[in-house]
Short mmCIF file of N, CA and C in Angstrom, two decimals:
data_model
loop_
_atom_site.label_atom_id
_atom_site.label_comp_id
_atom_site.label_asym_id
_atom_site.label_seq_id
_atom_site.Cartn_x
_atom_site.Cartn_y
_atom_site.Cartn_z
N UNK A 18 220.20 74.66 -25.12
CA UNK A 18 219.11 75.49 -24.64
C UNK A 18 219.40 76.02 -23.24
N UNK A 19 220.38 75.25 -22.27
CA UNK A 19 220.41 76.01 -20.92
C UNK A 19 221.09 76.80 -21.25
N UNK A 20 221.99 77.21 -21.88
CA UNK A 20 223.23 78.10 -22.17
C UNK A 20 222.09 79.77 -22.77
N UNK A 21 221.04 79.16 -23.25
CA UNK A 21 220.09 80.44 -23.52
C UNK A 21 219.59 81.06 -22.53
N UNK A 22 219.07 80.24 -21.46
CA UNK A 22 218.34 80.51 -20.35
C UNK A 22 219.23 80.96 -19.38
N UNK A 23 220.39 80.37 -19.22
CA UNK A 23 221.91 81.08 -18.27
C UNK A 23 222.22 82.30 -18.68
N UNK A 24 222.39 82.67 -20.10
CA UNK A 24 222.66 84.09 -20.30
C UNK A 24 221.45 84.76 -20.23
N UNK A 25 220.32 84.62 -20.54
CA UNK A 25 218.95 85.52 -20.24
C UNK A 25 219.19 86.13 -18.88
N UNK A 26 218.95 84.82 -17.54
CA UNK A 26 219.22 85.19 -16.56
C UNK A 26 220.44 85.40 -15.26
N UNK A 27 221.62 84.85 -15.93
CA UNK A 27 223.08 84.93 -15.49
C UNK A 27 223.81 85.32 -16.32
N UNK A 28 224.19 86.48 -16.14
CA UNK A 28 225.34 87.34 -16.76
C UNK A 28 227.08 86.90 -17.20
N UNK A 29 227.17 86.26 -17.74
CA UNK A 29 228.69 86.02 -18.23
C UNK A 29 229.41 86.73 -16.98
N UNK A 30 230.49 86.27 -16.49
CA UNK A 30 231.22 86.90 -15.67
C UNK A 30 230.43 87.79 -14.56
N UNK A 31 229.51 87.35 -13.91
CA UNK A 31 228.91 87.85 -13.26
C UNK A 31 229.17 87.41 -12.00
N UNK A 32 229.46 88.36 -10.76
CA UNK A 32 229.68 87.67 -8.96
C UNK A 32 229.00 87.56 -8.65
N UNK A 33 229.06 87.41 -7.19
CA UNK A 33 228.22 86.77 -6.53
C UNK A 33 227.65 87.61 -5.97
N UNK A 34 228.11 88.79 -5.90
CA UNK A 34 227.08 90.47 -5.60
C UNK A 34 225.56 90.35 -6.15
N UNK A 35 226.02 90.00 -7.78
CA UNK A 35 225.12 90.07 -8.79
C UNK A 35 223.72 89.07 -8.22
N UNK A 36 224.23 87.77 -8.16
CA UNK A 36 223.78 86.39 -8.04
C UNK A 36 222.47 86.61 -6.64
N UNK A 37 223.35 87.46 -6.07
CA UNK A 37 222.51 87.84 -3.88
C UNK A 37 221.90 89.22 -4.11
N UNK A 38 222.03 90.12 -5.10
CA UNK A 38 221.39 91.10 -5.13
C UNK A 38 219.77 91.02 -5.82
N UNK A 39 219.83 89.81 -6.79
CA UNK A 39 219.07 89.84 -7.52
C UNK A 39 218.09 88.50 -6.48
N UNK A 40 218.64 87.70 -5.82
CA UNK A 40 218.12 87.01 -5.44
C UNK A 40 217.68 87.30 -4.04
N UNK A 41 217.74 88.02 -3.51
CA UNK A 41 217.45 88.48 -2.51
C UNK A 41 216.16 89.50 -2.50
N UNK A 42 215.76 89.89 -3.77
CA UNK A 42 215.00 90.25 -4.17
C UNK A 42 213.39 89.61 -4.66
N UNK A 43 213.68 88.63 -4.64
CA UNK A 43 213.12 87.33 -4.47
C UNK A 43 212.20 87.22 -6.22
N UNK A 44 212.88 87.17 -6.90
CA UNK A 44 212.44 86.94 -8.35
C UNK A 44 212.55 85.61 -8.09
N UNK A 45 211.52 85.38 -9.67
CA UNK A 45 211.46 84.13 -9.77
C UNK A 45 211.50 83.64 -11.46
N UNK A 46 212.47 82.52 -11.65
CA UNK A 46 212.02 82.08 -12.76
C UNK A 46 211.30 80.97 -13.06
N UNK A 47 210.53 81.07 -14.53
CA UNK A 47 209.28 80.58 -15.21
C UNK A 47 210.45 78.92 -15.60
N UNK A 48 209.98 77.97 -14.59
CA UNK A 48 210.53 76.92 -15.17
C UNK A 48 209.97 75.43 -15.24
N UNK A 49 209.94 74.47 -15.77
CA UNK A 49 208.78 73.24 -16.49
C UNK A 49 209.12 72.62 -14.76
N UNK A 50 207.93 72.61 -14.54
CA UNK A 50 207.41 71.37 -13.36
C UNK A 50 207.34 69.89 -13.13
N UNK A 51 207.32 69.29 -13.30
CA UNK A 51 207.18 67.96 -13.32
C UNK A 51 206.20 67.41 -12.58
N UNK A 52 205.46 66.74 -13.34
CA UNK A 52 204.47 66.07 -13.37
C UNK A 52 204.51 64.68 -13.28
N UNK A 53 203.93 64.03 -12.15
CA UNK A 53 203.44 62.68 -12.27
C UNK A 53 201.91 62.32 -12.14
N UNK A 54 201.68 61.69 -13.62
CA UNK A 54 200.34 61.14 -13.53
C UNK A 54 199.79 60.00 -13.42
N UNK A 55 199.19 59.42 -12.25
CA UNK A 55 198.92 58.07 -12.09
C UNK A 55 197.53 57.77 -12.43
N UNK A 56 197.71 56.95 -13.46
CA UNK A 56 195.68 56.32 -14.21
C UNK A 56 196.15 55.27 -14.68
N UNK A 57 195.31 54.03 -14.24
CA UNK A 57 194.98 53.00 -15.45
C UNK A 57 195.03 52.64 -16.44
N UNK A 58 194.12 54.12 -17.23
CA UNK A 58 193.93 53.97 -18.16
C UNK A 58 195.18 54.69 -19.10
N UNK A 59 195.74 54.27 -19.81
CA UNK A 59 197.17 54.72 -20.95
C UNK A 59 196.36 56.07 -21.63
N UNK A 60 195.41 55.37 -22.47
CA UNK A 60 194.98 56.63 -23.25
C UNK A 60 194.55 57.88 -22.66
N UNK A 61 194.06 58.06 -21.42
CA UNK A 61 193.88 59.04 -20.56
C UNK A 61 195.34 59.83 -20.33
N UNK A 62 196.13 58.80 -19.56
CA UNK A 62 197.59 59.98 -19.24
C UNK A 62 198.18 60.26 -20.33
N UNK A 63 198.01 59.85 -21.40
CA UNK A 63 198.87 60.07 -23.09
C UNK A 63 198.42 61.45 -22.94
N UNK A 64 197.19 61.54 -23.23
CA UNK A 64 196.35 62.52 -23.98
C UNK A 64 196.64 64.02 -22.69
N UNK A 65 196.70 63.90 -21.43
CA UNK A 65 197.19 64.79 -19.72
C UNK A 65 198.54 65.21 -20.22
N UNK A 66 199.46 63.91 -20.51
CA UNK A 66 201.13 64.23 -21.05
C UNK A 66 201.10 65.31 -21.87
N UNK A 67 200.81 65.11 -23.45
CA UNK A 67 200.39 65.67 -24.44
C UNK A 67 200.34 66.89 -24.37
N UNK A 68 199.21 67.25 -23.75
CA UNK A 68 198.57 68.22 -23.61
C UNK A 68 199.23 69.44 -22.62
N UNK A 69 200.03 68.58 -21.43
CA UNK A 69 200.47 69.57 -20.38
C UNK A 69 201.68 69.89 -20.91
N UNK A 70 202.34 69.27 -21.62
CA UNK A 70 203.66 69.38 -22.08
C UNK A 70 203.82 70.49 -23.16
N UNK A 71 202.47 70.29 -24.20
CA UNK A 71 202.16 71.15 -25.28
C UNK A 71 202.52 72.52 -24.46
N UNK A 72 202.71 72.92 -23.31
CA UNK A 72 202.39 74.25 -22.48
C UNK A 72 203.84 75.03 -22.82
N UNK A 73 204.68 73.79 -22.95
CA UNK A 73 206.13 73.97 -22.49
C UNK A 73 206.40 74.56 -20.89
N UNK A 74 205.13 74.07 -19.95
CA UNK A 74 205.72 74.13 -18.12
C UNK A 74 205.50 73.52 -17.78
N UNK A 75 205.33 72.13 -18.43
CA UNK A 75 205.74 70.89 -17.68
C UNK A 75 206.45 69.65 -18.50
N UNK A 76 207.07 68.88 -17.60
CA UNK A 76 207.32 67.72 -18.03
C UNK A 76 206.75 66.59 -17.28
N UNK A 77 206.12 65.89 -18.05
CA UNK A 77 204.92 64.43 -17.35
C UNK A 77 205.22 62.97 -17.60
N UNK A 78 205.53 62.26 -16.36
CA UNK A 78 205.59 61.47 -16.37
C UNK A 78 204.02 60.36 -16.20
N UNK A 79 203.99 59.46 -16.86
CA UNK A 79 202.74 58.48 -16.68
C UNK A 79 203.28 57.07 -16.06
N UNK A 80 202.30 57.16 -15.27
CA UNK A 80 202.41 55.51 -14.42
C UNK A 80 200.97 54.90 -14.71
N UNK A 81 200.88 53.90 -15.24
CA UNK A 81 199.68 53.38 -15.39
C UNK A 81 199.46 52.03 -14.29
N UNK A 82 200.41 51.97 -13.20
CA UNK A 82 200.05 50.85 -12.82
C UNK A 82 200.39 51.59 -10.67
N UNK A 83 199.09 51.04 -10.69
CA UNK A 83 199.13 52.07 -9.29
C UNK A 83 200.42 51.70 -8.13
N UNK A 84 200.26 49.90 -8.34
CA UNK A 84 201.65 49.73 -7.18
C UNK A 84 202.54 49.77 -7.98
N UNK A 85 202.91 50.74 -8.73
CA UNK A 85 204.29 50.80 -9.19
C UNK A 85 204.51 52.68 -9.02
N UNK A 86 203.49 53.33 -8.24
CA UNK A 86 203.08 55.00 -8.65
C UNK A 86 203.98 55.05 -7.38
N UNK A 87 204.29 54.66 -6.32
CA UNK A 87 205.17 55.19 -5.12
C UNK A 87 206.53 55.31 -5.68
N UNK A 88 207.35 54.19 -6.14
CA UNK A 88 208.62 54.20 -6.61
C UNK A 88 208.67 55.10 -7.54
N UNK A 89 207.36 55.37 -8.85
CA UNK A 89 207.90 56.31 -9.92
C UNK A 89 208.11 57.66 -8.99
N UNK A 90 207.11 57.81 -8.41
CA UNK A 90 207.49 59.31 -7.55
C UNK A 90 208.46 59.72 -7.03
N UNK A 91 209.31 58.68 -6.44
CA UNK A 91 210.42 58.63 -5.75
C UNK A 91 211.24 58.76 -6.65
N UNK A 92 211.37 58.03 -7.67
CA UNK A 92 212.64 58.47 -8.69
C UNK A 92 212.59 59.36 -9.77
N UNK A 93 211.27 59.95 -9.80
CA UNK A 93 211.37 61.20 -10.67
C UNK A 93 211.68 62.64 -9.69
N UNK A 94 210.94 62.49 -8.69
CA UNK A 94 210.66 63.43 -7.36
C UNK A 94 209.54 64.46 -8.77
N UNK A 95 208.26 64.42 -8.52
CA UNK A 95 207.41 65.38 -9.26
C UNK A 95 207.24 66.76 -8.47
N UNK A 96 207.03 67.53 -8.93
CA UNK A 96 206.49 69.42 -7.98
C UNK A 96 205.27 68.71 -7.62
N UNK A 97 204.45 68.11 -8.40
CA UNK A 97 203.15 67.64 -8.20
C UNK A 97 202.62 66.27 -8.77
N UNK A 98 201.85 65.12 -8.25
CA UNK A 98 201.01 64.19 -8.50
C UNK A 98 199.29 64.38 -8.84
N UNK A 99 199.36 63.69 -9.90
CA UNK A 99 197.61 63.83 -10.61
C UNK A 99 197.42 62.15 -10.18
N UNK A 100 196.51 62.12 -9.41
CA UNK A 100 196.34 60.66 -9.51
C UNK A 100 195.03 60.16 -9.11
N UNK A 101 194.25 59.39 -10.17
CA UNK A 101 192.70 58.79 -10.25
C UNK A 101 192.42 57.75 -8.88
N UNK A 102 191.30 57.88 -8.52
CA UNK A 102 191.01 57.14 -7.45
C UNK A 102 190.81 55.83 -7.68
N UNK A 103 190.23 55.59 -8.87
CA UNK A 103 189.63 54.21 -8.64
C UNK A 103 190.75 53.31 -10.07
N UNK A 104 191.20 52.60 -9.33
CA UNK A 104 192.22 52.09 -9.98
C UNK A 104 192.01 50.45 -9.49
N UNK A 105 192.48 49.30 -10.31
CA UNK A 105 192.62 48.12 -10.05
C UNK A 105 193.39 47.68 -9.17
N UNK A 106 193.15 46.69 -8.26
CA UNK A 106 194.60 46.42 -7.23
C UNK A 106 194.57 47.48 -5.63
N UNK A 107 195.01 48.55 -5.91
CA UNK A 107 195.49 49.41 -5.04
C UNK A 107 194.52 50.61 -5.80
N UNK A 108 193.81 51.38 -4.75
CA UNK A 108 192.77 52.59 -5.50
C UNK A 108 193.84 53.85 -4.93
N UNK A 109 193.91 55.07 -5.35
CA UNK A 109 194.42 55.93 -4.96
C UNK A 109 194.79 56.55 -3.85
N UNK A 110 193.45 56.17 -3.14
CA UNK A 110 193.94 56.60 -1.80
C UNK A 110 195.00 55.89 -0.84
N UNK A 111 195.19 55.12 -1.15
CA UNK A 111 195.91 54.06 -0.55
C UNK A 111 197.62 54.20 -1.08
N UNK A 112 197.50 54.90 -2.24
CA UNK A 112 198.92 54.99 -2.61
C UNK A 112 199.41 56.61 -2.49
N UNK A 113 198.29 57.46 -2.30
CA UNK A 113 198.58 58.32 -1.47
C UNK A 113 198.63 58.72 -0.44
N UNK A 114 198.21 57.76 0.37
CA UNK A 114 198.44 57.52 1.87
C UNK A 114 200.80 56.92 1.78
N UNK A 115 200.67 56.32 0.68
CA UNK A 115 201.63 55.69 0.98
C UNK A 115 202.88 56.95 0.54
N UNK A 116 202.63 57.76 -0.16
CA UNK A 116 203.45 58.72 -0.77
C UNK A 116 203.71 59.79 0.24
N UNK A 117 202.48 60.62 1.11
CA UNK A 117 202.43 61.01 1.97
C UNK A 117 202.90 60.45 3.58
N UNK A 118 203.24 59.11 3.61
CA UNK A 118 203.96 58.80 4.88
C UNK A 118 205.61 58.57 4.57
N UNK A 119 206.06 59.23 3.44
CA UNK A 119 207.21 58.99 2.57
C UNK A 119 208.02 60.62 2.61
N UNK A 120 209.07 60.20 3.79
CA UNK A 120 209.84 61.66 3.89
C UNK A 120 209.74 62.75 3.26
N UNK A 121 210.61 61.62 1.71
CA UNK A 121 211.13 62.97 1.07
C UNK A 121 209.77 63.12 -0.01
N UNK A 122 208.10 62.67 0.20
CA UNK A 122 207.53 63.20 -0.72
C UNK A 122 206.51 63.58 -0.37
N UNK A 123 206.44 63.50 1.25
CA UNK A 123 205.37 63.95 1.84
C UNK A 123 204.71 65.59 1.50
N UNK A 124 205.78 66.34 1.02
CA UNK A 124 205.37 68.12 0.66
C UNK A 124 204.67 68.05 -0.20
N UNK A 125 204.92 66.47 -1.24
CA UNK A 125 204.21 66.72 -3.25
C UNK A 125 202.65 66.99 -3.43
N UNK A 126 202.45 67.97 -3.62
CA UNK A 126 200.63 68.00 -3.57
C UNK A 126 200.41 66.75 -4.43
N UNK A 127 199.06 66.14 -4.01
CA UNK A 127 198.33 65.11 -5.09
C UNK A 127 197.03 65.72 -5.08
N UNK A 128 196.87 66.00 -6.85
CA UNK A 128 195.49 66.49 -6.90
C UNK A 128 194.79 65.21 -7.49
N UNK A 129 193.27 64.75 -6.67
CA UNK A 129 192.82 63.25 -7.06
C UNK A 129 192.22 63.90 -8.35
N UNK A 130 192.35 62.96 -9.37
CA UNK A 130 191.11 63.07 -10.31
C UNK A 130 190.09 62.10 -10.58
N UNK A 131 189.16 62.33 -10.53
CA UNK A 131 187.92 61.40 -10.50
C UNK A 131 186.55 61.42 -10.86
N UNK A 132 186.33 60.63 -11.27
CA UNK A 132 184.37 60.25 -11.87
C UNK A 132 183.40 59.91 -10.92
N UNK A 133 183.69 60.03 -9.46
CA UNK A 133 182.77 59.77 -8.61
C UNK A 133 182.25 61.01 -7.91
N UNK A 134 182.97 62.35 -8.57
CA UNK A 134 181.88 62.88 -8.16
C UNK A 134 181.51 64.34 -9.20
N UNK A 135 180.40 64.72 -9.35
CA UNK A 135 180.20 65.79 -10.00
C UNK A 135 180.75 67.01 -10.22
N UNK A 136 180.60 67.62 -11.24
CA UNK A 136 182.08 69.07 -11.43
C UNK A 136 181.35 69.77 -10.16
N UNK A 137 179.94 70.22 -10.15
CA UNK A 137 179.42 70.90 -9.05
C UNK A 137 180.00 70.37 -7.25
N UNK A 138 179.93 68.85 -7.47
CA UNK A 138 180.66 68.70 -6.42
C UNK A 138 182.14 69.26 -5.88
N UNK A 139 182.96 69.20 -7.07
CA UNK A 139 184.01 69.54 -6.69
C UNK A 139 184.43 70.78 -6.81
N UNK A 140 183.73 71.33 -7.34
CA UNK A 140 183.81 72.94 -7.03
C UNK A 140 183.54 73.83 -5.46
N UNK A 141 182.89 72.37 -4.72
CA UNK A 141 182.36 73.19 -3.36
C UNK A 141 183.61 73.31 -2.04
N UNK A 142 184.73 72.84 -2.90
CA UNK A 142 186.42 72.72 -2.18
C UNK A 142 186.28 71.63 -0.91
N UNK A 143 185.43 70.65 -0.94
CA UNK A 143 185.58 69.99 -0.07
C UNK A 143 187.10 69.07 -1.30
N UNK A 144 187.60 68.27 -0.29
CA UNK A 144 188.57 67.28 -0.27
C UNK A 144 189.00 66.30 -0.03
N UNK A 145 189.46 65.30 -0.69
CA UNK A 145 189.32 63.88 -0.42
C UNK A 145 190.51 63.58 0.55
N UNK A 146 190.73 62.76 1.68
CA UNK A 146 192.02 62.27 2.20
C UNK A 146 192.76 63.99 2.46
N UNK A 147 192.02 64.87 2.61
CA UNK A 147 192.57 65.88 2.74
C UNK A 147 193.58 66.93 1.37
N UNK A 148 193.35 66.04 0.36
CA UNK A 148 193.91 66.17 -1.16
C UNK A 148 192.48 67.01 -1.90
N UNK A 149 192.68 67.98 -2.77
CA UNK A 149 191.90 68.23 -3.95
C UNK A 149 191.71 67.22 -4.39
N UNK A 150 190.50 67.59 -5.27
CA UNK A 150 189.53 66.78 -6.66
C UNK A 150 189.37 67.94 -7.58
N UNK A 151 189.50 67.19 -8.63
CA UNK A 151 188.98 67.55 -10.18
C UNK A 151 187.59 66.39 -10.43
N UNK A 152 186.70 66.67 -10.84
CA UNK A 152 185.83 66.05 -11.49
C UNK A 152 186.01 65.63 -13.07
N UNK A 153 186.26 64.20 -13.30
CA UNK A 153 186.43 63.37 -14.89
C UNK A 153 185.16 63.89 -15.47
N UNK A 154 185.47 64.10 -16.33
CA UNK A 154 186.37 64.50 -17.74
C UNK A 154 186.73 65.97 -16.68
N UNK A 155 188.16 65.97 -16.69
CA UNK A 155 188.91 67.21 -16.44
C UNK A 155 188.99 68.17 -17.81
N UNK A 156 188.79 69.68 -17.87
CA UNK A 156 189.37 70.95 -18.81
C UNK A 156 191.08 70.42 -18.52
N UNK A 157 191.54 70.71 -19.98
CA UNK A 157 193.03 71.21 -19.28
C UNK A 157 193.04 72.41 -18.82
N UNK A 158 192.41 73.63 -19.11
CA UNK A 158 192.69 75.03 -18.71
C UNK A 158 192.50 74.48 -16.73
N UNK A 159 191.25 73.75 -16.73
CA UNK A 159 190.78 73.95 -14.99
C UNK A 159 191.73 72.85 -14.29
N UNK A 160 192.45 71.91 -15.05
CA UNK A 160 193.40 71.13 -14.61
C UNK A 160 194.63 72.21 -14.37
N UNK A 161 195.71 72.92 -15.19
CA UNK A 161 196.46 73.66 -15.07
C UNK A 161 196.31 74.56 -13.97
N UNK A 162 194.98 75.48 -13.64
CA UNK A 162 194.75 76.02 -12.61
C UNK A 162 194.80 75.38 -11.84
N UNK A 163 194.31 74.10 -11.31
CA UNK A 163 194.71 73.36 -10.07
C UNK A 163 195.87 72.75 -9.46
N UNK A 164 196.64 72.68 -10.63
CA UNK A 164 198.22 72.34 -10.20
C UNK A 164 198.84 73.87 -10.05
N UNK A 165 198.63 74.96 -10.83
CA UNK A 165 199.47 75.95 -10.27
C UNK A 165 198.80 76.81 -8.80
N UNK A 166 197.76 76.21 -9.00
CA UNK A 166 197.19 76.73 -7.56
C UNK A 166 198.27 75.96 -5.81
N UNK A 167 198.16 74.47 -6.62
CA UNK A 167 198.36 73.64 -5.68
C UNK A 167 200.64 73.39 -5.37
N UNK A 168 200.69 73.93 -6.22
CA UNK A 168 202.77 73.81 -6.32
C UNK A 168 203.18 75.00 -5.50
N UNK A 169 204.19 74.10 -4.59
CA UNK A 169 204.90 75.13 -4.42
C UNK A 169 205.29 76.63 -4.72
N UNK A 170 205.87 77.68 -4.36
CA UNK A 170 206.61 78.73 -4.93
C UNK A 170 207.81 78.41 -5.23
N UNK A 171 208.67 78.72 -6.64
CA UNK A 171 210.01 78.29 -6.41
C UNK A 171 210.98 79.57 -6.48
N UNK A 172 211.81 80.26 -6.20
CA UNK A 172 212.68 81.09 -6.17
C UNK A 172 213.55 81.03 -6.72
N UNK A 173 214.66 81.85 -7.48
CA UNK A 173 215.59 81.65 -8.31
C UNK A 173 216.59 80.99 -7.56
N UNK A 174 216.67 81.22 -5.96
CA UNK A 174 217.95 80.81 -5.04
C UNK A 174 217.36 78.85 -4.55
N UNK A 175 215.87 78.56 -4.91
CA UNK A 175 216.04 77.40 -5.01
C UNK A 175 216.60 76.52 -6.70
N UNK A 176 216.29 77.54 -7.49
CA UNK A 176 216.90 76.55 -8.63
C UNK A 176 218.00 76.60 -8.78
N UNK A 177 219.15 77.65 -8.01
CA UNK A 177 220.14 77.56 -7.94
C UNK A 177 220.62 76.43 -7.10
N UNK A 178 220.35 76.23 -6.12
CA UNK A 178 220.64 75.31 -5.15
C UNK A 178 220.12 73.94 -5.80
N UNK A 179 219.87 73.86 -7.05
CA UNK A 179 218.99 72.61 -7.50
C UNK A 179 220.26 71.89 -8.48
N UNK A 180 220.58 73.57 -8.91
CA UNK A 180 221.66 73.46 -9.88
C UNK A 180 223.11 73.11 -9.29
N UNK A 181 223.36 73.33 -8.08
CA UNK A 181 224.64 73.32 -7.57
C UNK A 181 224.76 71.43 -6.79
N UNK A 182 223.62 71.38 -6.60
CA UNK A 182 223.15 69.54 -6.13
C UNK A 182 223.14 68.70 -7.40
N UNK A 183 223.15 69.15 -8.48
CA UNK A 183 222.93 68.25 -9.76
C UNK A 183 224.80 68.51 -10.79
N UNK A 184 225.46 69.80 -9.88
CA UNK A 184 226.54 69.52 -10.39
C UNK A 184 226.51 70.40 -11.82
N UNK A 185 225.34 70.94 -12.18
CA UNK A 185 225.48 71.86 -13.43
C UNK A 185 226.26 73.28 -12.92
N UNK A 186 226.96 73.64 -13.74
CA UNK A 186 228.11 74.84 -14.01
C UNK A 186 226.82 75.81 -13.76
N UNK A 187 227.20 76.93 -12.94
CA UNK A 187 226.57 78.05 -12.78
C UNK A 187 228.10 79.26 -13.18
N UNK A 188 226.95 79.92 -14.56
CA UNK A 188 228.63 80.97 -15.28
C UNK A 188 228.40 82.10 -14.51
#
């Protein structure tokens, strides 16, 4: 499948004219995000996975156990974190306090999701810990809007540079 997506957007025998003309231009390609979702509850992030993945623009990882949500972050590195407040042990804020004092993951938006407060509430853009809220039971449509609201921009000259750090052949 990359070999589809390389010729779509990299030309067989193509220089580096090609590569800086086009990228300098500042296109961008449509590519799966990664997702980390931290809940408790299993059947909740199954059903978030599922569903966000069904999109084909993301790929989701689930952590169901909150002191274990810093390390997954770290070794997946997500574009973005979904993660519920009220959790057993360690509640969310606390492990996004801990993600956010964490170099390389301090940029990762975390959008909280949560049952403590009303959809009307969270529509009024106030913010928790300085993080978005979704109000439980989340839409996927109003979930999706909030992560593409909340991600980065990525540029074709960063997925190149993503590609040249991971050692994949650029033709």
């Amino acid at each position: 499948m990359n070999k589809v997506v390389e010729a779509e957007f990299f030309p067989r025998n193509s220089g580096d004219q090609w590569h800086q003309a086009h990228l300098s231009a500042g296109s961008q390609i449509k590519q799966t995000r990664r997702i980390l979702i931290v809940d408790n509850d299993p059947d909740s992030t199954h059903l978030v996975k599922i569903l966000l993945e069904k999109t084909g623009n993301y790929v989701v990882l689930e952590e169901n156990d909150a002191d274990g949500a810093h390390q997954s972050a770290r070794n997946f590195r997500p574009d973005a974190i979904l993660m519920d407040i009220m959790m057993p042990k360690t509640d969310g804020g606390e492990v996004a306090a801990q993600i956010q004092a964490d170099p390389d993951l301090q940029r990762t938006p975390i959008i909280f999701l949560t049952a403590l407060v009303t959809k009307a509430e969270a529509k009024t853009g106030l913010r928790i810990q300085g993080h978005p809220f979704l109000a439980k039971p989340v839409s996927i449509p109003e979930l999706i809007n909030a992560i593409e609201r909340h991600l980065p921009v990525r540029t074709t000259s960063h997925v190149l540079s993503q590609r040249r750090d991971h050692g994949t052949p650029l033709r």
